[in-house]
mmCIF file of C-alpha atoms in Angstrom:
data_model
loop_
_atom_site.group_PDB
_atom_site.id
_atom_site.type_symbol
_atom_site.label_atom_id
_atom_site.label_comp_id
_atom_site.label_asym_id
_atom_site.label_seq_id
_atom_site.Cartn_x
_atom_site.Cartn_y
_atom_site.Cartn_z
ATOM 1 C CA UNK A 11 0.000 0.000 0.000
ATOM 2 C CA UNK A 12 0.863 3.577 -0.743
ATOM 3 C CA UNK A 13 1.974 5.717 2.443
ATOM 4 C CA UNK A 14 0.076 8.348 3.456
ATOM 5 C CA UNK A 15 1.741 11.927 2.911
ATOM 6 C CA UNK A 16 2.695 14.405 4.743
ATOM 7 C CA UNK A 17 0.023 16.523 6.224
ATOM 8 C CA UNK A 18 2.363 19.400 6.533
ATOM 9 C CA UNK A 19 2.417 19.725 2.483
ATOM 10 C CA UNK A 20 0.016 21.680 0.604
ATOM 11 C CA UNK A 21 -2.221 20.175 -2.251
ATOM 12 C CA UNK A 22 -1.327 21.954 -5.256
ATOM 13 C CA UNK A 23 -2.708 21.483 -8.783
ATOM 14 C CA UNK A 24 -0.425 22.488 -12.228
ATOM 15 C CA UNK A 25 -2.033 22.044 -15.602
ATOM 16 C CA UNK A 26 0.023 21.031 -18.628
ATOM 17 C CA UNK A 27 0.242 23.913 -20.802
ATOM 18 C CA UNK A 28 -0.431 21.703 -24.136
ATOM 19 C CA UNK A 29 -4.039 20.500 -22.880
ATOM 20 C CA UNK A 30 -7.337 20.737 -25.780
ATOM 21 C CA UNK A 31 -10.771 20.906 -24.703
ATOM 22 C CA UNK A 32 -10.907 17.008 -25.123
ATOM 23 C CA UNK A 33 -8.108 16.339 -23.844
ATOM 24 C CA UNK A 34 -6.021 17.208 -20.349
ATOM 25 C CA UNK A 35 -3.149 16.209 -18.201
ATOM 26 C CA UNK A 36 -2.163 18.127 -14.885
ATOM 27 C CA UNK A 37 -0.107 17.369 -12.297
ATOM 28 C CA UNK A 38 -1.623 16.483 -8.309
ATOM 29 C CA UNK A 39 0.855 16.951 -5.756
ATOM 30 C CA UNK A 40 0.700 16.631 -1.971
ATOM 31 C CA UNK A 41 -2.438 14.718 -1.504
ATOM 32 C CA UNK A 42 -3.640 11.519 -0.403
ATOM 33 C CA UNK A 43 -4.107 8.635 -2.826
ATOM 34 C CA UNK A 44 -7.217 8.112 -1.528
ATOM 35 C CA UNK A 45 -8.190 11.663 -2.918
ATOM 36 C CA UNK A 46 -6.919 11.185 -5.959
ATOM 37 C CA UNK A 47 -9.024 7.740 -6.629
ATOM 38 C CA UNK A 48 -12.247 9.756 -5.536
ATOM 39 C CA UNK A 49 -11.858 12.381 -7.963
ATOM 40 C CA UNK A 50 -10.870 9.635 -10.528
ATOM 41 C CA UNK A 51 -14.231 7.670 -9.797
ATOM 42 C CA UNK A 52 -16.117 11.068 -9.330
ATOM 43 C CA UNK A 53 -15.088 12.296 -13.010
ATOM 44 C CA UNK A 54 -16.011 8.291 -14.295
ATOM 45 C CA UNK A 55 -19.620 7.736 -12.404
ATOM 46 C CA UNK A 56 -20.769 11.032 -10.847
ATOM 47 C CA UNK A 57 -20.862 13.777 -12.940
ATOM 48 C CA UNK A 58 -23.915 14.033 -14.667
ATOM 49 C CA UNK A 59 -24.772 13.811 -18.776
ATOM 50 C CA UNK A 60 -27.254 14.175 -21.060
ATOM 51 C CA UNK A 61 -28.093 10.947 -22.995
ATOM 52 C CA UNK A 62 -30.614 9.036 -25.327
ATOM 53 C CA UNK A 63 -32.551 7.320 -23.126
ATOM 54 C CA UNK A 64 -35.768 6.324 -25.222
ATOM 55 C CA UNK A 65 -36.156 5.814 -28.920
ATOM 56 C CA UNK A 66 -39.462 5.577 -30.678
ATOM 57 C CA UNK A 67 -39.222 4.493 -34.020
ATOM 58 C CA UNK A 68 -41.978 4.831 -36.745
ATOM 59 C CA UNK A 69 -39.733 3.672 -39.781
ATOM 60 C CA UNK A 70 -36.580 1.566 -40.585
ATOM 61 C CA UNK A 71 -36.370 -0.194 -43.295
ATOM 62 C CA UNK A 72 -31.948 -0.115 -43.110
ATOM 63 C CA UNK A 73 -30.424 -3.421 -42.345
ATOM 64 C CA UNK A 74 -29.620 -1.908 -39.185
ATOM 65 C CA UNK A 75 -32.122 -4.564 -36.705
ATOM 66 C CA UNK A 76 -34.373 -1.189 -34.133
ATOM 67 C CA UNK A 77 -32.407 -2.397 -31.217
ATOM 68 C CA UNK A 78 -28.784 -1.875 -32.509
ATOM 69 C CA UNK A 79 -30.080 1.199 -34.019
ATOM 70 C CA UNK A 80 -31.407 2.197 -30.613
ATOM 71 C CA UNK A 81 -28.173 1.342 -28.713
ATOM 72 C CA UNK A 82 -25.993 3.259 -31.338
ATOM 73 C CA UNK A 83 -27.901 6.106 -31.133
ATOM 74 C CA UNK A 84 -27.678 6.075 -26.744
ATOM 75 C CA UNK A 85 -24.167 5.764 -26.984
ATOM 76 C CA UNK A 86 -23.850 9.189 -28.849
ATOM 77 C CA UNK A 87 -22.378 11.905 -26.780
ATOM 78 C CA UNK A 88 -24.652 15.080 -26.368
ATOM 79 C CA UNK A 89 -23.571 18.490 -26.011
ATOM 80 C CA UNK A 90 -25.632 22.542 -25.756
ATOM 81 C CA UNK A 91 -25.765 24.880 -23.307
ATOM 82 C CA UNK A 92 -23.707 24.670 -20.116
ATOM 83 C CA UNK A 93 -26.728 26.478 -17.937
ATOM 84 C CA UNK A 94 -29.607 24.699 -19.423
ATOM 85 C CA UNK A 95 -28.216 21.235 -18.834
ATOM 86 C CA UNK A 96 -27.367 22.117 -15.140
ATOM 87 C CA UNK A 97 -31.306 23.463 -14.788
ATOM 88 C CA UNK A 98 -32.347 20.473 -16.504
ATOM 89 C CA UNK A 99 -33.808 18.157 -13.508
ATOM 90 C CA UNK A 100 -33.144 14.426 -12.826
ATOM 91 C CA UNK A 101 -35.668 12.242 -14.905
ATOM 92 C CA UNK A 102 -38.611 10.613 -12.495
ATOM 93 C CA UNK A 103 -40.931 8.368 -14.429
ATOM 94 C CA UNK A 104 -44.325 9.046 -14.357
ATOM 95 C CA UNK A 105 -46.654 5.885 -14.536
ATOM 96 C CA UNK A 106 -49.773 7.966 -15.471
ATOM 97 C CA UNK A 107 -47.977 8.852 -19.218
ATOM 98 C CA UNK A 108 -47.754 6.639 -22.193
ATOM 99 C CA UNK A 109 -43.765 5.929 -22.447
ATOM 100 C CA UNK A 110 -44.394 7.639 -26.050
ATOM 101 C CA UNK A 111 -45.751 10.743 -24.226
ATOM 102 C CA UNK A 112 -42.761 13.858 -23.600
ATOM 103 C CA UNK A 113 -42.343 14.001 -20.129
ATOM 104 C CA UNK A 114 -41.560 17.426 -19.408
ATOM 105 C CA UNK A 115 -39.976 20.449 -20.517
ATOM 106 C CA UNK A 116 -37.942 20.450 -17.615
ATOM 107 C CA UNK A 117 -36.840 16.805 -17.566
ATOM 108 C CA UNK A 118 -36.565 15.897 -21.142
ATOM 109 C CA UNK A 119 -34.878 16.764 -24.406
ATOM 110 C CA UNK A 120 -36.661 15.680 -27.816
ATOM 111 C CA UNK A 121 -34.805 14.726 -30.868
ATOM 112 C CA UNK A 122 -35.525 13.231 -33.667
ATOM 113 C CA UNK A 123 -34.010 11.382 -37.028
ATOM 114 C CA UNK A 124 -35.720 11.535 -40.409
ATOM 115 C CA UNK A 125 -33.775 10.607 -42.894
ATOM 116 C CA UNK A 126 -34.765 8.717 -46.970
ATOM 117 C CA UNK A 127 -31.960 7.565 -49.163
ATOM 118 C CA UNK A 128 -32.949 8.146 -53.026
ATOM 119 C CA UNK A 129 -31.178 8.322 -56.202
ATOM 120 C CA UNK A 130 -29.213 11.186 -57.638
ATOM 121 C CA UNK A 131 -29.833 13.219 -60.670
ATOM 122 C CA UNK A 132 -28.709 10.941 -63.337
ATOM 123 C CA UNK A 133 -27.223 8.142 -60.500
ATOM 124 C CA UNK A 134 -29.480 5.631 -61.886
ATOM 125 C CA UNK A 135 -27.303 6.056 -65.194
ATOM 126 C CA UNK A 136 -24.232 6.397 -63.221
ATOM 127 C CA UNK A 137 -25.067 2.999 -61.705
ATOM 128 C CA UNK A 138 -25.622 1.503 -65.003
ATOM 129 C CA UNK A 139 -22.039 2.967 -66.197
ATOM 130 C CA UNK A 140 -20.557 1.073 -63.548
ATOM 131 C CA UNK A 141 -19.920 3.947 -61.528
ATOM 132 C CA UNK A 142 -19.697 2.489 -57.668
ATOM 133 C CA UNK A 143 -18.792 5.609 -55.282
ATOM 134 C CA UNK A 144 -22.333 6.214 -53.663
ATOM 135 C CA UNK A 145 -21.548 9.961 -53.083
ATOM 136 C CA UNK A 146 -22.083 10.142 -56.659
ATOM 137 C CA UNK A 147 -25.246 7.603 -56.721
ATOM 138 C CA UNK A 148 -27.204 8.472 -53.777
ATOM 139 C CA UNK A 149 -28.544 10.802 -51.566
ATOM 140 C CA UNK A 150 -28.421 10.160 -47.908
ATOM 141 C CA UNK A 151 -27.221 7.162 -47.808
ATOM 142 C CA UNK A 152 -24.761 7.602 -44.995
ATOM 143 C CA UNK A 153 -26.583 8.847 -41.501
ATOM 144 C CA UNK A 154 -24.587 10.823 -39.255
ATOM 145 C CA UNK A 155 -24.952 11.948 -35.873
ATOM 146 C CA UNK A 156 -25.300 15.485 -37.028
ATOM 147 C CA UNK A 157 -28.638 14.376 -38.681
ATOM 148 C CA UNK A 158 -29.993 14.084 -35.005
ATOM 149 C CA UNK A 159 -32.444 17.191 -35.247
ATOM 150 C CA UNK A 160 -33.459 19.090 -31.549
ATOM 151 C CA UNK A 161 -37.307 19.551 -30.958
ATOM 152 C CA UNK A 162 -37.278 21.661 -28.259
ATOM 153 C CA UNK A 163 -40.498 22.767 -26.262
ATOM 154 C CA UNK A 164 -40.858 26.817 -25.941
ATOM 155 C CA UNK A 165 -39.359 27.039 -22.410
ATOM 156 C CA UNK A 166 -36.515 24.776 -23.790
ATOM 157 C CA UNK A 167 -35.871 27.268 -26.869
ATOM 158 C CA UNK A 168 -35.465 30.530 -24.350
ATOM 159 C CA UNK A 169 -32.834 28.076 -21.704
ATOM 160 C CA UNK A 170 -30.840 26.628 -24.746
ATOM 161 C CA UNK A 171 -30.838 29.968 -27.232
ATOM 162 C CA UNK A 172 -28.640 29.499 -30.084
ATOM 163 C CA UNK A 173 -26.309 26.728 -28.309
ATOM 164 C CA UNK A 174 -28.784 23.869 -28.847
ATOM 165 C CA UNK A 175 -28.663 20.164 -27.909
ATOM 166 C CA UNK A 176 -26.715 18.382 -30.380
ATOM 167 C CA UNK A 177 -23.770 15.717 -31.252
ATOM 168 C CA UNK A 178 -20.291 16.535 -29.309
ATOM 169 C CA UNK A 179 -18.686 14.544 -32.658
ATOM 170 C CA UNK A 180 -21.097 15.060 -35.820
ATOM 171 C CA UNK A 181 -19.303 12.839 -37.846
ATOM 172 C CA UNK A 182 -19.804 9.270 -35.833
ATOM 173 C CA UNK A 183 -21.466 7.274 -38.586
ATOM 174 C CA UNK A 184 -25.162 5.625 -37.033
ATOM 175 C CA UNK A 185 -25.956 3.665 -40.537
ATOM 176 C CA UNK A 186 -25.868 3.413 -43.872
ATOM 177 C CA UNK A 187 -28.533 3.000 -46.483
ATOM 178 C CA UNK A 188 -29.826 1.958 -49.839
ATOM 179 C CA UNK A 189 -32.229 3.701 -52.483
ATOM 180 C CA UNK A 190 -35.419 3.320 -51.004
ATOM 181 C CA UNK A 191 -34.568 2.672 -47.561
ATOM 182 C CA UNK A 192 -35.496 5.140 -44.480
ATOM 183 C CA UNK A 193 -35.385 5.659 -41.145
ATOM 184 C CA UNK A 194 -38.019 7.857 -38.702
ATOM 185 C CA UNK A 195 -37.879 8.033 -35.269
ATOM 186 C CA UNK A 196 -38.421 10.189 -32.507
ATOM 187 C CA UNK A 197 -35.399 10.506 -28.933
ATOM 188 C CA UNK A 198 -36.296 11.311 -25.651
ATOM 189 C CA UNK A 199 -32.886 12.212 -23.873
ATOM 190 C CA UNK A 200 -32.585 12.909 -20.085
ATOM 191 C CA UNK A 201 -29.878 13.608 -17.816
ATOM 192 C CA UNK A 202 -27.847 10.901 -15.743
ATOM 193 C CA UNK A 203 -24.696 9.643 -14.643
ATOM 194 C CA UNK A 204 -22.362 7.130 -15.499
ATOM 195 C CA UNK A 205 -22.469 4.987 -12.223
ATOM 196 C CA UNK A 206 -26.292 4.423 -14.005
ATOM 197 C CA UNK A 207 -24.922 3.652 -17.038
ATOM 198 C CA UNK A 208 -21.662 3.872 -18.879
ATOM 199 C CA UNK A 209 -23.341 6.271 -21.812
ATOM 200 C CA UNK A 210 -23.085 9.024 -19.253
ATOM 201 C CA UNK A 211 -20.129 8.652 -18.363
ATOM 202 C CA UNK A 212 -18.418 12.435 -19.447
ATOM 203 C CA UNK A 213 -15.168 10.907 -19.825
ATOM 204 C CA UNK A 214 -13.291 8.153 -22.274
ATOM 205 C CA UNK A 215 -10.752 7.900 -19.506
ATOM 206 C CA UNK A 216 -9.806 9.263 -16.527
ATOM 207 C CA UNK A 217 -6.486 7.476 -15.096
ATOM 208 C CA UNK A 218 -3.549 8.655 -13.376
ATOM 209 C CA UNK A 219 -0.162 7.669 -12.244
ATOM 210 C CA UNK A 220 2.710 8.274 -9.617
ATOM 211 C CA UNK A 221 5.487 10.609 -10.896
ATOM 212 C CA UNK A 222 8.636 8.493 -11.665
ATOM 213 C CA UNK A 223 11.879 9.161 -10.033
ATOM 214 C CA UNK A 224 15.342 8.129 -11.948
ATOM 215 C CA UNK A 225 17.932 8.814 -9.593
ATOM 216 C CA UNK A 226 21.816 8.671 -10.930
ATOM 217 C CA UNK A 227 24.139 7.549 -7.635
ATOM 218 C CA UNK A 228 27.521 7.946 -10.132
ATOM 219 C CA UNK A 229 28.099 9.870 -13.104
ATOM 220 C CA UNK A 230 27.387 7.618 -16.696
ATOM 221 C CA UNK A 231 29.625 9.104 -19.641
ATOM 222 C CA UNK A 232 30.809 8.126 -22.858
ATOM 223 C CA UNK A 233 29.073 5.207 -24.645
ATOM 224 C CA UNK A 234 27.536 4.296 -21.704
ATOM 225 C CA UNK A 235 25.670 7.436 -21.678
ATOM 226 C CA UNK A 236 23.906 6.992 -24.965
ATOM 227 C CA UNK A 237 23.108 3.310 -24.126
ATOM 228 C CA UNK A 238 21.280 4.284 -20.914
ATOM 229 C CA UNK A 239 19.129 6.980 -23.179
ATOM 230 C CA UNK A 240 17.950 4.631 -25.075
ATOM 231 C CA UNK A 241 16.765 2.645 -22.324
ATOM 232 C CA UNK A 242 14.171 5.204 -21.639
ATOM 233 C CA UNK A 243 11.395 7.177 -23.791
ATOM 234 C CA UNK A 244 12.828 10.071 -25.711
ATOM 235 C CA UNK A 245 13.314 13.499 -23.656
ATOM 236 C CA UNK A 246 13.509 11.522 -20.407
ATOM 237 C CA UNK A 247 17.407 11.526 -20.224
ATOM 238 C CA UNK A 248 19.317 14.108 -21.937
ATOM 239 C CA UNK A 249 23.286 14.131 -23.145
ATOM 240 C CA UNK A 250 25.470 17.027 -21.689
ATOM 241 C CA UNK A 251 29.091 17.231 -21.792
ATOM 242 C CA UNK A 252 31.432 15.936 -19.305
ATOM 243 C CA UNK A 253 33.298 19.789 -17.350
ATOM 244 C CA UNK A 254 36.045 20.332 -15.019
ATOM 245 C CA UNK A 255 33.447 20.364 -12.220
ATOM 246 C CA UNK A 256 32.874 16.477 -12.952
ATOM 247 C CA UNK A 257 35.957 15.417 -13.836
ATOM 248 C CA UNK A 258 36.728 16.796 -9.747
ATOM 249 C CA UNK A 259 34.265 15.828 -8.000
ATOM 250 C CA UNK A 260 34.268 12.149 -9.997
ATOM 251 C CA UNK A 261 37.459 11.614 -10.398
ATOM 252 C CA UNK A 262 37.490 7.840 -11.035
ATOM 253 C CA UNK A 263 34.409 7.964 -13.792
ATOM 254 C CA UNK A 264 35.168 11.086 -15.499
ATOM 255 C CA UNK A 265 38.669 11.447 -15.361
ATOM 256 C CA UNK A 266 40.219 11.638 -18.626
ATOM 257 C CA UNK A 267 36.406 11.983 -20.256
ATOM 258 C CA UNK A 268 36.179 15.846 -20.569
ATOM 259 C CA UNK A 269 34.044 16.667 -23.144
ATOM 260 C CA UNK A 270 32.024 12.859 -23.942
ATOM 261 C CA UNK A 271 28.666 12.891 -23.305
ATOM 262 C CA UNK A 272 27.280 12.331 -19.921
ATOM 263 C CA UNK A 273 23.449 11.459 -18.523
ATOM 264 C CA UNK A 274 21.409 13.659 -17.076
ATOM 265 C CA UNK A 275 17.586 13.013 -15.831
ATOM 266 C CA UNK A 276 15.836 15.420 -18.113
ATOM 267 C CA UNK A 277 12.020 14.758 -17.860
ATOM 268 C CA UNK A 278 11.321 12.048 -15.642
ATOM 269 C CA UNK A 279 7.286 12.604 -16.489
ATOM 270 C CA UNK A 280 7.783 10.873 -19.610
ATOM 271 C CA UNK A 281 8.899 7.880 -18.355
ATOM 272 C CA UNK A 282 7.027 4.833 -18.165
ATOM 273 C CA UNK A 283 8.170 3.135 -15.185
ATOM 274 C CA UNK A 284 10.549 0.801 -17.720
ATOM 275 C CA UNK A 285 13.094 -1.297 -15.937
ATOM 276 C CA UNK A 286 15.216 -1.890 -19.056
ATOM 277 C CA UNK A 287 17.761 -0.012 -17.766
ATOM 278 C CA UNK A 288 18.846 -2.384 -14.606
ATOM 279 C CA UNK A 289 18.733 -4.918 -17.278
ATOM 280 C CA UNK A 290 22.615 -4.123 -18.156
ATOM 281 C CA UNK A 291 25.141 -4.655 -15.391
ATOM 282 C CA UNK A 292 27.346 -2.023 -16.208
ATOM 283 C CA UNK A 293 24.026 0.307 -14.774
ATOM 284 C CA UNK A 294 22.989 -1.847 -11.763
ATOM 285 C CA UNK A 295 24.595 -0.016 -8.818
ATOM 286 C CA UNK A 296 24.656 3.802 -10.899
ATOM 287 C CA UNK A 297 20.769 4.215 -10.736
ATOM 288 C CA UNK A 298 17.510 4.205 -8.529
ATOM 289 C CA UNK A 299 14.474 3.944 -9.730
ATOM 290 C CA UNK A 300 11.168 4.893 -7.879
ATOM 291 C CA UNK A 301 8.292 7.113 -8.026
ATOM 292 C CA UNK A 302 7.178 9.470 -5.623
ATOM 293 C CA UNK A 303 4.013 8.723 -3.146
ATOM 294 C CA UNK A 304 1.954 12.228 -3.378
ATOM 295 C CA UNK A 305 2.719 13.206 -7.115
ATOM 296 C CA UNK A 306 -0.165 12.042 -9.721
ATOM 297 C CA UNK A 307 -0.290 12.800 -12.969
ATOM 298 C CA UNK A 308 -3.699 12.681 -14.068
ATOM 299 C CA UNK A 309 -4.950 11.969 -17.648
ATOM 300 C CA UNK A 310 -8.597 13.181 -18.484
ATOM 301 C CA UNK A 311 -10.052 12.430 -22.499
ATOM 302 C CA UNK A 312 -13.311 13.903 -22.575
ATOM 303 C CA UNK A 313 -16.363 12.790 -24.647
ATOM 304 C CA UNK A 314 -17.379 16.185 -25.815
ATOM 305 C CA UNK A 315 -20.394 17.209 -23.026
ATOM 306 C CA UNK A 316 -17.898 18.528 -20.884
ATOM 307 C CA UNK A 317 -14.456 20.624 -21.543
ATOM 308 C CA UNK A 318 -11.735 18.530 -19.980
ATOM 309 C CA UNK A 319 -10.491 21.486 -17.565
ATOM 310 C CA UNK A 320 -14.509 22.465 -16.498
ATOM 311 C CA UNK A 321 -14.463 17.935 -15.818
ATOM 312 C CA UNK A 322 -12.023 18.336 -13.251
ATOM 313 C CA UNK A 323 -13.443 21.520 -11.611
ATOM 314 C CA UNK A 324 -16.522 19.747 -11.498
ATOM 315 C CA UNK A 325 -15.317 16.666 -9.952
ATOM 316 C CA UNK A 326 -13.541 18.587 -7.077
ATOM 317 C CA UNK A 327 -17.324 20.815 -6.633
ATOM 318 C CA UNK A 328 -19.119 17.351 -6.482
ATOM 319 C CA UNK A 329 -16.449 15.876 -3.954
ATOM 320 C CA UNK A 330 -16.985 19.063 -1.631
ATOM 321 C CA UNK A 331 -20.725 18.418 -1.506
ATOM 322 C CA UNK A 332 -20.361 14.741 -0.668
ATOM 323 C CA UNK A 333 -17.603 15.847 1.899
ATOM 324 C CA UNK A 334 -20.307 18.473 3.383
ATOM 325 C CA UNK A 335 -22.982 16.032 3.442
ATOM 326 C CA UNK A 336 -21.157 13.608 5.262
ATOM 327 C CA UNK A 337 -20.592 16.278 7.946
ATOM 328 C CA UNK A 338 -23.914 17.237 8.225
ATOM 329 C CA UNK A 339 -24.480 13.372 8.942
ATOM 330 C CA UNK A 340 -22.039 13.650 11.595
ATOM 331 C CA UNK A 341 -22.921 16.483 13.182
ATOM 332 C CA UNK A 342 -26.622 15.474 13.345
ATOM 333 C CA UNK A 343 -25.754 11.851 15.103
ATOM 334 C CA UNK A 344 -23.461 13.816 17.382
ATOM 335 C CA UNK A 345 -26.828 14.802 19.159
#
């Protein structure tokens, strides 16, 4: 098990300055690695999506069977307006309405899929020529998830303004189709979270890992040097020059060796915990390798819903709720 750390050490968060919207890695140092697994499993299960929940379909005629059409469509990330998906409530089914029925404006997001595949102008003849590329034959005949169309009720309209619901990656293909062929169907999409199912999960993956640590007890030069680079991922170790400085305070590696290259730990974050290195007996007693107890280095890949900076921000707001909760509890069985 991992030790504890010290309490005397302040948490302290540093992004990586090459981070997208989809994709983040930042640097957790001086906490607990119990923390650091409850944000992990907070970002996986806890904070809430909106996904495809129901599917009511009128038409399909694809080869696609209704129920791997419906689970394609679930699995397609959703994305609009920060504030109207937060003042979206949680989904409560109501017995009295027809599953078919919309729930509520409040509770629910409509879309809906309406798509025919016909022939081009002159594909028919194309087709004939021996022409095969269906962009040139037919129309439609690939459905995207940018085909998904919002039907939003009026209060819905005003809440989501020009930032409607839609697909976080338009181009994930749901089907494809033949002249003739046509699919109709109406979505009901509520909000959830991925400890209900994986669809709402906000994140592709959320891991993280200890820093490494690659320690050098006594000076490697010369050939050696480049050997023990290329035990490691580039940038990790880096080739400098053997000085004066070296050469005295190592006399019995470096004398003589002015000027050959020599090892140096250059970006241990890169490093993926390889052991090749102790591999070679010339290296066994001139390195240490380790990683250090309070330093994660997290690794968030977002599905679109959420930026992956606002998913970590989010996580940490959802952890100090469940924190306060849990001290409410206390303080309540206290008396």
């Amino acid at each position: 098990m991992l030790a504890s750390c010290s309490h005397a050490q302040t948490a302290r968060v540093e992004f990586n300055n090459e981070h997208s919207k989809l994709d983040l890695t930042f640097s957790l140092t001086g906490v607990d690695t119990s923390l650091a697994n409850a944000l992990r499993r907070i970002l996986i299960a806890e904070v809430p999506t909106l996904a495809i929940e129901d599917v009511f379909i009128s038409q399909n005629t694809s080869v696609i069977q209704d129920e791997v059409l419906a689970q394609r469509l679930g699995l397609i990330p959703l994305r609009g307006n920060r504030e109207a998906l937060r003042w979206l409530k949680w989904y409560q089914k109501d017995e009295d309405l027809p599953d078919h029925e919309p729930k509520s404006d409040e509770n629910c997001v409509r879309l809906s899929l309406n798509l025919e595949c016909r022939w081009k102008a002159g594909g028919l003849e194309k087709a004939k020529q021996g022409i095969t590329d269906p962009d040139q034959l037919y129309e439609n005949h690939s459905v995207y998830a940018r085909d998904l169309t919002f039907e939003p009720w009026a209060s819905q309209s005003e809440k989501f303004g020009e930032d409607d619901v839609r697909s976080s990656h338009p181009d994930i293909l749901v089907a494809k189709m033949r002249p003739g062929q046509q699919i109709e169907l109406l979505m009901h999409a509520y909000k959830g979270i991925g400890q209900d199912h994986a669809k709402f999960s906000p994140v592709a993956t959320a891991t993280y890992r200890l820093m490494p640590t690659i320690d050098i007890l006594r000076p490697i030069v010369g050939a050696d040097a480049k050997k023990f680079a290329r035990c490691f991922p580039k940038t990790v170790i880096r080739l400098d020059k053997v000085t004066a400085e070296d050469v005295a305070a190592h006399p019995d590696e470096c004398a003589g060796k002015e000027g050959e290259p020599k090892a140096v730990v250059n970006n241990p974050e890169a490093d993926t915990v390889s052991r090749e290195c102790l591999r070679h007996p010339e290296f066994a007693d001139k390195v240490k390798l380790g990683r250090l107890r309070d330093h994660f280095i997290f690794r968030i890949e977002s599905t679109g819903q959420w930026d992956s900076d606002e998913l970590f921000l989010e996580s940490v707001r959802l952890l100090k709720v469940k924190a306060a909760r849990i001290k409410r509890g206390l303080e309540q069985h206290k008396k």
